[in-house]
PDB file of C-alpha atoms in Angstrom:
ATOM      1  CA  UNK A   1      30.128  -2.955  62.383  1.00  0.00           C
ATOM      2  CA  UNK A   2      32.351  -6.007  62.673  1.00  0.00           C
ATOM      3  CA  UNK A   3      33.399  -8.357  59.901  1.00  0.00           C
ATOM      4  CA  UNK A   4      31.176 -11.080  61.309  1.00  0.00           C
ATOM      5  CA  UNK A   5      28.153  -8.808  61.107  1.00  0.00           C
ATOM      6  CA  UNK A   6      28.983  -7.934  57.499  1.00  0.00           C
ATOM      7  CA  UNK A   7      29.193 -11.580  56.507  1.00  0.00           C
ATOM      8  CA  UNK A   8      25.822 -12.194  58.160  1.00  0.00           C
ATOM      9  CA  UNK A   9      24.153  -9.346  56.242  1.00  0.00           C
ATOM     10  CA  UNK A  10      25.507 -10.253  52.811  1.00  0.00           C
ATOM     11  CA  UNK A  11      23.443 -13.460  52.370  1.00  0.00           C
ATOM     12  CA  UNK A  12      20.312 -11.531  53.297  1.00  0.00           C
ATOM     13  CA  UNK A  13      21.084  -8.896  50.667  1.00  0.00           C
ATOM     14  CA  UNK A  14      21.679 -11.519  48.000  1.00  0.00           C
ATOM     15  CA  UNK A  15      18.554 -13.510  48.783  1.00  0.00           C
ATOM     16  CA  UNK A  16      16.102 -11.339  46.808  1.00  0.00           C
ATOM     17  CA  UNK A  17      18.302 -11.508  43.690  1.00  0.00           C
ATOM     18  CA  UNK A  18      18.580 -15.246  43.986  1.00  0.00           C
ATOM     19  CA  UNK A  19      14.842 -15.551  44.524  1.00  0.00           C
ATOM     20  CA  UNK A  20      14.230 -13.467  41.429  1.00  0.00           C
ATOM     21  CA  UNK A  21      16.427 -15.667  39.248  1.00  0.00           C
ATOM     22  CA  UNK A  22      15.961 -19.174  40.561  1.00  0.00           C
ATOM     23  CA  UNK A  23      12.707 -20.941  39.595  1.00  0.00           C
ATOM     24  CA  UNK A  24      10.369 -22.051  42.343  1.00  0.00           C
ATOM     25  CA  UNK A  25       7.180 -24.030  42.646  1.00  0.00           C
ATOM     26  CA  UNK A  26       6.319 -27.463  41.263  1.00  0.00           C
ATOM     27  CA  UNK A  27       7.946 -28.296  37.963  1.00  0.00           C
ATOM     28  CA  UNK A  28       5.299 -28.768  35.228  1.00  0.00           C
ATOM     29  CA  UNK A  29       4.989 -32.235  33.824  1.00  0.00           C
ATOM     30  CA  UNK A  30       6.318 -32.746  30.322  1.00  0.00           C
ATOM     31  CA  UNK A  31       3.189 -34.472  29.064  1.00  0.00           C
ATOM     32  CA  UNK A  32      -0.317 -33.769  30.281  1.00  0.00           C
ATOM     33  CA  UNK A  33      -3.807 -34.301  28.961  1.00  0.00           C
ATOM     34  CA  UNK A  34      -4.294 -30.569  28.471  1.00  0.00           C
ATOM     35  CA  UNK A  35      -1.084 -30.183  26.497  1.00  0.00           C
ATOM     36  CA  UNK A  36      -1.922 -33.192  24.317  1.00  0.00           C
ATOM     37  CA  UNK A  37      -5.343 -31.705  23.629  1.00  0.00           C
ATOM     38  CA  UNK A  38      -3.859 -28.320  22.678  1.00  0.00           C
ATOM     39  CA  UNK A  39      -1.340 -29.845  20.281  1.00  0.00           C
ATOM     40  CA  UNK A  40      -3.987 -32.123  18.787  1.00  0.00           C
ATOM     41  CA  UNK A  41      -6.265 -29.152  18.143  1.00  0.00           C
ATOM     42  CA  UNK A  42      -3.425 -27.140  16.575  1.00  0.00           C
ATOM     43  CA  UNK A  43      -2.450 -30.037  14.319  1.00  0.00           C
ATOM     44  CA  UNK A  44      -6.039 -30.573  13.175  1.00  0.00           C
ATOM     45  CA  UNK A  45      -6.462 -26.843  12.529  1.00  0.00           C
ATOM     46  CA  UNK A  46      -3.207 -26.716  10.551  1.00  0.00           C
ATOM     47  CA  UNK A  47      -4.231 -29.721   8.459  1.00  0.00           C
ATOM     48  CA  UNK A  48      -7.626 -28.134   7.823  1.00  0.00           C
ATOM     49  CA  UNK A  49      -5.920 -25.202   6.095  1.00  0.00           C
ATOM     50  CA  UNK A  50      -2.865 -26.944   4.655  1.00  0.00           C
ATOM     51  CA  UNK A  51      -4.565 -29.880   2.925  1.00  0.00           C
ATOM     52  CA  UNK A  52      -6.372 -27.660   0.376  1.00  0.00           C
ATOM     53  CA  UNK A  53      -3.095 -25.826  -0.276  1.00  0.00           C
ATOM     54  CA  UNK A  54      -1.329 -29.156  -0.786  1.00  0.00           C
ATOM     55  CA  UNK A  55      -4.016 -30.287  -3.239  1.00  0.00           C
ATOM     56  CA  UNK A  56      -3.739 -27.022  -5.157  1.00  0.00           C
ATOM     57  CA  UNK A  57       0.037 -27.292  -5.451  1.00  0.00           C
ATOM     58  CA  UNK A  58       0.188 -30.943  -6.526  1.00  0.00           C
ATOM     59  CA  UNK A  59      -2.703 -30.483  -8.973  1.00  0.00           C
ATOM     60  CA  UNK A  60      -0.996 -27.483 -10.555  1.00  0.00           C
ATOM     61  CA  UNK A  61       2.074 -29.651 -11.226  1.00  0.00           C
ATOM     62  CA  UNK A  62       0.175 -32.476 -12.938  1.00  0.00           C
ATOM     63  CA  UNK A  63      -0.865 -32.899 -16.537  1.00  0.00           C
ATOM     64  CA  UNK A  64      -4.530 -33.335 -17.421  1.00  0.00           C
ATOM     65  CA  UNK A  65      -4.217 -37.114 -18.176  1.00  0.00           C
ATOM     66  CA  UNK A  66      -2.874 -37.668 -14.670  1.00  0.00           C
ATOM     67  CA  UNK A  67      -5.565 -35.467 -13.104  1.00  0.00           C
ATOM     68  CA  UNK A  68      -8.298 -37.498 -14.835  1.00  0.00           C
ATOM     69  CA  UNK A  69      -7.114 -40.605 -12.993  1.00  0.00           C
ATOM     70  CA  UNK A  70      -8.708 -39.138  -9.869  1.00  0.00           C
ATOM     71  CA  UNK A  71      -5.806 -39.627  -7.460  1.00  0.00           C
ATOM     72  CA  UNK A  72      -6.246 -36.296  -5.721  1.00  0.00           C
ATOM     73  CA  UNK A  73      -3.605 -36.642  -2.996  1.00  0.00           C
ATOM     74  CA  UNK A  74      -0.916 -38.372  -5.041  1.00  0.00           C
ATOM     75  CA  UNK A  75       2.264 -36.517  -5.860  1.00  0.00           C
ATOM     76  CA  UNK A  76       2.699 -35.721  -9.569  1.00  0.00           C
ATOM     77  CA  UNK A  77       4.264 -38.621 -11.449  1.00  0.00           C
ATOM     78  CA  UNK A  78       5.764 -36.312 -14.071  1.00  0.00           C
ATOM     79  CA  UNK A  79       5.891 -32.783 -12.629  1.00  0.00           C
ATOM     80  CA  UNK A  80       5.391 -29.999 -15.136  1.00  0.00           C
ATOM     81  CA  UNK A  81       5.352 -26.212 -14.808  1.00  0.00           C
ATOM     82  CA  UNK A  82       3.496 -25.724 -18.061  1.00  0.00           C
ATOM     83  CA  UNK A  83       0.182 -25.043 -16.252  1.00  0.00           C
ATOM     84  CA  UNK A  84       1.886 -22.173 -14.423  1.00  0.00           C
ATOM     85  CA  UNK A  85       3.160 -20.714 -17.689  1.00  0.00           C
ATOM     86  CA  UNK A  86      -0.288 -21.106 -19.257  1.00  0.00           C
ATOM     87  CA  UNK A  87      -1.962 -19.461 -16.265  1.00  0.00           C
ATOM     88  CA  UNK A  88       0.402 -16.501 -16.467  1.00  0.00           C
ATOM     89  CA  UNK A  89       0.572 -16.005 -20.242  1.00  0.00           C
ATOM     90  CA  UNK A  90      -2.060 -17.953 -22.199  1.00  0.00           C
ATOM     91  CA  UNK A  91      -5.179 -18.642 -20.134  1.00  0.00           C
ATOM     92  CA  UNK A  92      -8.357 -17.086 -21.520  1.00  0.00           C
ATOM     93  CA  UNK A  93      -9.997 -14.452 -19.309  1.00  0.00           C
ATOM     94  CA  UNK A  94     -13.034 -13.931 -21.462  1.00  0.00           C
ATOM     95  CA  UNK A  95     -12.400 -12.939 -25.060  1.00  0.00           C
ATOM     96  CA  UNK A  96      -8.694 -12.293 -24.398  1.00  0.00           C
ATOM     97  CA  UNK A  97      -6.160 -15.095 -23.871  1.00  0.00           C
ATOM     98  CA  UNK A  98      -3.239 -13.288 -22.266  1.00  0.00           C
ATOM     99  CA  UNK A  99      -3.319 -15.062 -18.900  1.00  0.00           C
ATOM    100  CA  UNK A 100      -3.105 -13.379 -15.514  1.00  0.00           C
ATOM    101  CA  UNK A 101      -0.227 -11.056 -16.359  1.00  0.00           C
ATOM    102  CA  UNK A 102      -2.420  -8.062 -17.389  1.00  0.00           C
ATOM    103  CA  UNK A 103      -4.476  -8.479 -14.213  1.00  0.00           C
ATOM    104  CA  UNK A 104      -1.310  -8.611 -12.115  1.00  0.00           C
ATOM    105  CA  UNK A 105      -0.079  -5.276 -13.429  1.00  0.00           C
ATOM    106  CA  UNK A 106      -3.552  -3.799 -12.977  1.00  0.00           C
ATOM    107  CA  UNK A 107      -3.613  -4.987  -9.365  1.00  0.00           C
ATOM    108  CA  UNK A 108      -0.213  -3.398  -8.766  1.00  0.00           C
ATOM    109  CA  UNK A 109      -1.392  -0.099 -10.253  1.00  0.00           C
ATOM    110  CA  UNK A 110      -4.477  -0.182  -8.030  1.00  0.00           C
ATOM    111  CA  UNK A 111      -2.855  -1.419  -4.822  1.00  0.00           C
ATOM    112  CA  UNK A 112       0.265   0.745  -4.546  1.00  0.00           C
ATOM    113  CA  UNK A 113      -1.359   4.196  -4.654  1.00  0.00           C
ATOM    114  CA  UNK A 114      -4.413   3.048  -2.675  1.00  0.00           C
ATOM    115  CA  UNK A 115      -2.256   1.689   0.144  1.00  0.00           C
ATOM    116  CA  UNK A 116       0.069   4.704   0.206  1.00  0.00           C
ATOM    117  CA  UNK A 117      -2.657   7.357   0.149  1.00  0.00           C
ATOM    118  CA  UNK A 118      -4.895   5.635   2.705  1.00  0.00           C
ATOM    119  CA  UNK A 119      -2.050   5.046   5.171  1.00  0.00           C
ATOM    120  CA  UNK A 120      -0.736   8.613   4.878  1.00  0.00           C
ATOM    121  CA  UNK A 121      -4.195  10.095   5.438  1.00  0.00           C
ATOM    122  CA  UNK A 122      -5.056   7.688   8.269  1.00  0.00           C
ATOM    123  CA  UNK A 123      -1.767   8.298  10.117  1.00  0.00           C
ATOM    124  CA  UNK A 124      -2.316  12.073   9.977  1.00  0.00           C
ATOM    125  CA  UNK A 125      -5.930  11.635  11.112  1.00  0.00           C
ATOM    126  CA  UNK A 126      -4.934   9.402  14.024  1.00  0.00           C
ATOM    127  CA  UNK A 127      -2.173  11.798  15.067  1.00  0.00           C
ATOM    128  CA  UNK A 128      -4.459  14.852  14.920  1.00  0.00           C
ATOM    129  CA  UNK A 129      -7.306  13.134  16.783  1.00  0.00           C
ATOM    130  CA  UNK A 130      -4.920  12.041  19.543  1.00  0.00           C
ATOM    131  CA  UNK A 131      -2.658  15.026  20.164  1.00  0.00           C
ATOM    132  CA  UNK A 132      -4.477  17.948  18.485  1.00  0.00           C
ATOM    133  CA  UNK A 133      -8.126  17.353  19.438  1.00  0.00           C
ATOM    134  CA  UNK A 134     -10.525  20.014  18.264  1.00  0.00           C
ATOM    135  CA  UNK A 135     -14.192  20.685  18.841  1.00  0.00           C
ATOM    136  CA  UNK A 136     -16.187  17.802  17.455  1.00  0.00           C
ATOM    137  CA  UNK A 137     -13.140  15.520  17.090  1.00  0.00           C
ATOM    138  CA  UNK A 138     -14.776  12.678  19.010  1.00  0.00           C
ATOM    139  CA  UNK A 139     -17.903  12.961  16.879  1.00  0.00           C
ATOM    140  CA  UNK A 140     -15.831  12.819  13.693  1.00  0.00           C
ATOM    141  CA  UNK A 141     -13.920   9.822  14.998  1.00  0.00           C
ATOM    142  CA  UNK A 142     -17.177   8.071  15.859  1.00  0.00           C
ATOM    143  CA  UNK A 143     -18.465   8.667  12.333  1.00  0.00           C
ATOM    144  CA  UNK A 144     -15.234   7.264  10.882  1.00  0.00           C
ATOM    145  CA  UNK A 145     -15.494   4.136  13.011  1.00  0.00           C
ATOM    146  CA  UNK A 146     -19.145   3.785  12.057  1.00  0.00           C
ATOM    147  CA  UNK A 147     -18.085   3.858   8.420  1.00  0.00           C
ATOM    148  CA  UNK A 148     -16.021   0.718   8.969  1.00  0.00           C
ATOM    149  CA  UNK A 149     -19.202  -1.244   9.691  1.00  0.00           C
ATOM    150  CA  UNK A 150     -21.286  -0.045   6.755  1.00  0.00           C
ATOM    151  CA  UNK A 151     -21.762  -2.943   4.277  1.00  0.00           C
ATOM    152  CA  UNK A 152     -20.108  -2.288   0.941  1.00  0.00           C
ATOM    153  CA  UNK A 153     -23.179  -3.378  -0.976  1.00  0.00           C
ATOM    154  CA  UNK A 154     -25.247  -0.583   0.554  1.00  0.00           C
ATOM    155  CA  UNK A 155     -23.114   2.224  -0.869  1.00  0.00           C
ATOM    156  CA  UNK A 156     -22.179   0.794  -4.257  1.00  0.00           C
ATOM    157  CA  UNK A 157     -24.994   2.504  -6.151  1.00  0.00           C
ATOM    158  CA  UNK A 158     -24.437   5.965  -4.576  1.00  0.00           C
ATOM    159  CA  UNK A 159     -20.725   5.625  -5.358  1.00  0.00           C
ATOM    160  CA  UNK A 160     -21.495   4.745  -8.973  1.00  0.00           C
ATOM    161  CA  UNK A 161     -23.667   7.869  -9.293  1.00  0.00           C
ATOM    162  CA  UNK A 162     -21.062  10.063  -7.582  1.00  0.00           C
ATOM    163  CA  UNK A 163     -18.104   8.838  -9.621  1.00  0.00           C
ATOM    164  CA  UNK A 164     -20.091   8.994 -12.859  1.00  0.00           C
ATOM    165  CA  UNK A 165     -21.000  12.628 -12.178  1.00  0.00           C
ATOM    166  CA  UNK A 166     -17.302  13.604 -11.978  1.00  0.00           C
ATOM    167  CA  UNK A 167     -16.176  11.343 -14.829  1.00  0.00           C
ATOM    168  CA  UNK A 168     -14.211   8.862 -12.704  1.00  0.00           C
ATOM    169  CA  UNK A 169     -16.406   5.774 -12.953  1.00  0.00           C
ATOM    170  CA  UNK A 170     -14.747   2.721 -14.553  1.00  0.00           C
ATOM    171  CA  UNK A 171     -11.314   4.331 -14.314  1.00  0.00           C
ATOM    172  CA  UNK A 172      -8.080   3.766 -12.435  1.00  0.00           C
ATOM    173  CA  UNK A 173      -8.377   6.965 -10.310  1.00  0.00           C
ATOM    174  CA  UNK A 174     -11.954   5.986  -9.464  1.00  0.00           C
ATOM    175  CA  UNK A 175     -11.082   2.566  -8.050  1.00  0.00           C
ATOM    176  CA  UNK A 176      -8.139   4.078  -6.132  1.00  0.00           C
ATOM    177  CA  UNK A 177     -10.454   6.648  -4.525  1.00  0.00           C
ATOM    178  CA  UNK A 178     -12.936   3.929  -3.549  1.00  0.00           C
ATOM    179  CA  UNK A 179     -10.284   1.759  -1.884  1.00  0.00           C
ATOM    180  CA  UNK A 180      -8.809   4.786  -0.110  1.00  0.00           C
ATOM    181  CA  UNK A 181     -12.191   5.817   1.286  1.00  0.00           C
ATOM    182  CA  UNK A 182     -13.102   2.361   2.540  1.00  0.00           C
ATOM    183  CA  UNK A 183      -9.675   1.813   4.098  1.00  0.00           C
ATOM    184  CA  UNK A 184      -9.746   5.082   6.019  1.00  0.00           C
ATOM    185  CA  UNK A 185     -11.991   4.136   9.006  1.00  0.00           C
ATOM    186  CA  UNK A 186     -10.169   1.032  10.215  1.00  0.00           C
ATOM    187  CA  UNK A 187      -6.729   2.523   9.550  1.00  0.00           C
ATOM    188  CA  UNK A 188      -7.607   5.709  11.439  1.00  0.00           C
ATOM    189  CA  UNK A 189      -8.726   3.555  14.355  1.00  0.00           C
ATOM    190  CA  UNK A 190      -5.436   1.648  14.298  1.00  0.00           C
ATOM    191  CA  UNK A 191      -3.258   4.757  14.220  1.00  0.00           C
ATOM    192  CA  UNK A 192      -5.299   6.612  16.824  1.00  0.00           C
ATOM    193  CA  UNK A 193      -5.070   3.715  19.269  1.00  0.00           C
ATOM    194  CA  UNK A 194      -1.350   3.406  18.587  1.00  0.00           C
ATOM    195  CA  UNK A 195      -0.664   7.101  19.183  1.00  0.00           C
ATOM    196  CA  UNK A 196      -2.851   7.049  22.313  1.00  0.00           C
ATOM    197  CA  UNK A 197      -0.394   4.547  23.838  1.00  0.00           C
ATOM    198  CA  UNK A 198       2.566   6.923  23.307  1.00  0.00           C
ATOM    199  CA  UNK A 199       3.458   8.971  26.441  1.00  0.00           C
ATOM    200  CA  UNK A 200       2.007  12.447  26.085  1.00  0.00           C
ATOM    201  CA  UNK A 201       5.166  13.844  27.692  1.00  0.00           C
ATOM    202  CA  UNK A 202       6.994  13.383  24.381  1.00  0.00           C
ATOM    203  CA  UNK A 203       4.438  15.563  22.658  1.00  0.00           C
ATOM    204  CA  UNK A 204       4.525  18.200  25.403  1.00  0.00           C
ATOM    205  CA  UNK A 205       8.336  18.311  25.379  1.00  0.00           C
ATOM    206  CA  UNK A 206       8.334  18.867  21.622  1.00  0.00           C
ATOM    207  CA  UNK A 207       5.778  21.637  22.012  1.00  0.00           C
ATOM    208  CA  UNK A 208       7.932  23.307  24.661  1.00  0.00           C
ATOM    209  CA  UNK A 209      10.879  23.177  22.251  1.00  0.00           C
ATOM    210  CA  UNK A 210       8.793  25.055  19.688  1.00  0.00           C
ATOM    211  CA  UNK A 211       7.905  22.205  17.319  1.00  0.00           C
ATOM    212  CA  UNK A 212       4.639  22.520  15.441  1.00  0.00           C
ATOM    213  CA  UNK A 213       2.091  20.100  14.018  1.00  0.00           C
ATOM    214  CA  UNK A 214       4.096  18.774  11.062  1.00  0.00           C
ATOM    215  CA  UNK A 215       7.509  18.851  12.746  1.00  0.00           C
ATOM    216  CA  UNK A 216       6.274  16.697  15.628  1.00  0.00           C
ATOM    217  CA  UNK A 217       4.582  14.335  13.203  1.00  0.00           C
ATOM    218  CA  UNK A 218       7.560  13.822  10.878  1.00  0.00           C
ATOM    219  CA  UNK A 219      10.389  13.833  13.429  1.00  0.00           C
ATOM    220  CA  UNK A 220       8.787  12.141  16.459  1.00  0.00           C
ATOM    221  CA  UNK A 221       5.580  10.297  15.666  1.00  0.00           C
ATOM    222  CA  UNK A 222       6.361   8.925  12.221  1.00  0.00           C
ATOM    223  CA  UNK A 223       9.669   7.206  13.184  1.00  0.00           C
ATOM    224  CA  UNK A 224       7.848   5.535  16.087  1.00  0.00           C
ATOM    225  CA  UNK A 225       5.020   4.340  13.829  1.00  0.00           C
ATOM    226  CA  UNK A 226       6.903   1.630  11.921  1.00  0.00           C
ATOM    227  CA  UNK A 227       5.174  -1.351  13.636  1.00  0.00           C
ATOM    228  CA  UNK A 228       1.637  -0.026  13.192  1.00  0.00           C
ATOM    229  CA  UNK A 229       2.434   1.105   9.649  1.00  0.00           C
ATOM    230  CA  UNK A 230       3.445  -2.463   8.769  1.00  0.00           C
ATOM    231  CA  UNK A 231       0.141  -3.680  10.243  1.00  0.00           C
ATOM    232  CA  UNK A 232      -1.714  -1.158   8.107  1.00  0.00           C
ATOM    233  CA  UNK A 233       0.234  -2.146   4.986  1.00  0.00           C
ATOM    234  CA  UNK A 234      -0.540  -5.843   5.478  1.00  0.00           C
ATOM    235  CA  UNK A 235      -4.236  -5.177   6.086  1.00  0.00           C
ATOM    236  CA  UNK A 236      -4.590  -2.844   3.121  1.00  0.00           C
ATOM    237  CA  UNK A 237      -2.574  -4.920   0.674  1.00  0.00           C
ATOM    238  CA  UNK A 238      -4.504  -8.051   1.630  1.00  0.00           C
ATOM    239  CA  UNK A 239      -7.878  -6.337   1.391  1.00  0.00           C
ATOM    240  CA  UNK A 240      -7.234  -4.468  -1.860  1.00  0.00           C
ATOM    241  CA  UNK A 241      -5.368  -7.260  -3.641  1.00  0.00           C
ATOM    242  CA  UNK A 242      -8.039  -9.832  -2.785  1.00  0.00           C
ATOM    243  CA  UNK A 243     -10.940  -7.508  -3.611  1.00  0.00           C
ATOM    244  CA  UNK A 244     -13.318  -8.658  -6.310  1.00  0.00           C
ATOM    245  CA  UNK A 245     -16.497  -6.613  -5.888  1.00  0.00           C
ATOM    246  CA  UNK A 246     -15.018  -3.120  -6.192  1.00  0.00           C
ATOM    247  CA  UNK A 247     -12.673  -4.264  -8.940  1.00  0.00           C
ATOM    248  CA  UNK A 248     -15.386  -5.573 -11.215  1.00  0.00           C
ATOM    249  CA  UNK A 249     -17.708  -2.600 -10.549  1.00  0.00           C
ATOM    250  CA  UNK A 250     -15.440   0.461 -10.437  1.00  0.00           C
ATOM    251  CA  UNK A 251     -12.189  -0.422 -12.232  1.00  0.00           C
ATOM    252  CA  UNK A 252     -13.453  -0.778 -15.794  1.00  0.00           C
ATOM    253  CA  UNK A 253     -12.603  -3.579 -18.205  1.00  0.00           C
ATOM    254  CA  UNK A 254      -9.143  -2.276 -19.062  1.00  0.00           C
ATOM    255  CA  UNK A 255      -8.220  -2.064 -15.346  1.00  0.00           C
ATOM    256  CA  UNK A 256      -9.713  -5.308 -14.050  1.00  0.00           C
ATOM    257  CA  UNK A 257      -7.527  -6.633 -11.199  1.00  0.00           C
ATOM    258  CA  UNK A 258      -6.089 -10.103 -10.873  1.00  0.00           C
ATOM    259  CA  UNK A 259      -9.036 -11.482  -8.906  1.00  0.00           C
ATOM    260  CA  UNK A 260     -11.489 -10.607 -11.691  1.00  0.00           C
ATOM    261  CA  UNK A 261      -9.199 -12.228 -14.260  1.00  0.00           C
ATOM    262  CA  UNK A 262      -8.963 -15.335 -12.049  1.00  0.00           C
ATOM    263  CA  UNK A 263     -12.751 -15.551 -11.840  1.00  0.00           C
ATOM    264  CA  UNK A 264     -12.972 -15.399 -15.632  1.00  0.00           C
ATOM    265  CA  UNK A 265     -10.397 -18.186 -15.984  1.00  0.00           C
ATOM    266  CA  UNK A 266     -11.984 -20.528 -13.451  1.00  0.00           C
ATOM    267  CA  UNK A 267     -15.604 -19.949 -14.487  1.00  0.00           C
ATOM    268  CA  UNK A 268     -15.151 -20.128 -18.243  1.00  0.00           C
ATOM    269  CA  UNK A 269     -17.761 -22.353 -19.916  1.00  0.00           C
ATOM    270  CA  UNK A 270     -16.005 -22.978 -23.238  1.00  0.00           C
ATOM    271  CA  UNK A 271     -13.388 -25.598 -24.049  1.00  0.00           C
ATOM    272  CA  UNK A 272     -11.842 -28.113 -21.659  1.00  0.00           C
ATOM    273  CA  UNK A 273     -11.802 -27.238 -17.973  1.00  0.00           C
ATOM    274  CA  UNK A 274      -8.074 -27.300 -17.141  1.00  0.00           C
ATOM    275  CA  UNK A 275      -7.920 -27.869 -13.406  1.00  0.00           C
ATOM    276  CA  UNK A 276      -4.138 -27.654 -13.283  1.00  0.00           C
ATOM    277  CA  UNK A 277      -4.180 -24.191 -14.889  1.00  0.00           C
ATOM    278  CA  UNK A 278      -6.971 -23.092 -12.546  1.00  0.00           C
ATOM    279  CA  UNK A 279      -4.997 -24.183  -9.482  1.00  0.00           C
ATOM    280  CA  UNK A 280      -1.830 -22.500 -10.718  1.00  0.00           C
ATOM    281  CA  UNK A 281      -3.755 -19.293 -11.402  1.00  0.00           C
ATOM    282  CA  UNK A 282      -5.255 -19.368  -7.898  1.00  0.00           C
ATOM    283  CA  UNK A 283      -1.842 -19.753  -6.273  1.00  0.00           C
ATOM    284  CA  UNK A 284      -0.366 -16.958  -8.389  1.00  0.00           C
ATOM    285  CA  UNK A 285      -3.201 -14.631  -7.377  1.00  0.00           C
ATOM    286  CA  UNK A 286      -2.710 -15.335  -3.668  1.00  0.00           C
ATOM    287  CA  UNK A 287       1.099 -15.176  -3.784  1.00  0.00           C
ATOM    288  CA  UNK A 288       1.564 -11.433  -3.224  1.00  0.00           C
ATOM    289  CA  UNK A 289      -0.367 -11.062   0.090  1.00  0.00           C
ATOM    290  CA  UNK A 290       1.215 -14.264   1.409  1.00  0.00           C
ATOM    291  CA  UNK A 291       4.696 -13.074   0.480  1.00  0.00           C
ATOM    292  CA  UNK A 292       4.193  -9.714   2.166  1.00  0.00           C
ATOM    293  CA  UNK A 293       2.927 -11.368   5.343  1.00  0.00           C
ATOM    294  CA  UNK A 294       5.820 -13.844   5.479  1.00  0.00           C
ATOM    295  CA  UNK A 295       8.343 -11.037   5.028  1.00  0.00           C
ATOM    296  CA  UNK A 296       6.844  -8.670   7.607  1.00  0.00           C
ATOM    297  CA  UNK A 297       5.019 -11.101   9.888  1.00  0.00           C
ATOM    298  CA  UNK A 298       7.110 -10.340  12.968  1.00  0.00           C
ATOM    299  CA  UNK A 299       6.425  -6.630  12.496  1.00  0.00           C
ATOM    300  CA  UNK A 300       2.722  -7.415  12.230  1.00  0.00           C
ATOM    301  CA  UNK A 301       2.697  -9.129  15.630  1.00  0.00           C
ATOM    302  CA  UNK A 302       4.799  -6.328  17.136  1.00  0.00           C
ATOM    303  CA  UNK A 303       2.442  -3.685  15.772  1.00  0.00           C
ATOM    304  CA  UNK A 304      -0.617  -5.441  17.148  1.00  0.00           C
ATOM    305  CA  UNK A 305       1.043  -5.708  20.568  1.00  0.00           C
ATOM    306  CA  UNK A 306       2.168  -2.066  20.431  1.00  0.00           C
ATOM    307  CA  UNK A 307      -1.326  -0.644  20.319  1.00  0.00           C
ATOM    308  CA  UNK A 308      -3.267  -1.849  17.319  1.00  0.00           C
ATOM    309  CA  UNK A 309      -6.013  -3.315  19.491  1.00  0.00           C
ATOM    310  CA  UNK A 310      -5.738  -1.125  22.547  1.00  0.00           C
ATOM    311  CA  UNK A 311      -8.697   1.007  23.486  1.00  0.00           C
TER     312      UNK A 311
END
């Protein structure tokens, strides 16, 4: 082959690489009716959710004389954080006037073990149903998924009878068990779908090397499960922290979570209705789930894309 032939072949060899890098086709217009419509919809949707948040924040920073003027959207003339201190320490939640702080610690005591236990059990269930299927595994999985669609109100009375018979009704262990049970179906579904997307060759290679059930789980599956675990944590923390029904029924008065305390503050019928304290208390109650989502939001999206909604 001569040098001239080589120089003729080289452009042909480089053409596919250039075609793969260089853009082609008509360049999209910068502004179009469709793009304007999309941005307009997104802005309206954002305002729909952000305006109430804005009102809550500015109201919580105003004094009651300024609130009575009726200027809902105005910024506070003399900002004060006293409503926040009152909401945390002095607001009356019934006969007690200790603010939201007792409810916050109760919510922490309920949420942490409920989230940990439910995620550990669901990850093991999803792993076993995916890689160690046994006779009747699909039936059990179907029953678990069915449990995710059973209305809570239907099973409250049977749960009250069951927990009362073992002495766990209106107690901290009782409410933890309830949240763990109701979080199991959806979390098992998430973990099973996530593990189903993992190449089975990894599991087979570990089996060939002599690894057993727990060794494969702890050394192979668990390190790969960080994205879906973050998804599960966000879902469970949000659901348990924001729960009101189970908290007021199963926790008992001494263990009432933050949402029950907030309801007692907002719906009190005695004294002056302090809207600034109510708004501050609402923001404080919602702060923990929002903070967790903002910190781990990118992991949430990654976990969803990695198999959380795959069939």
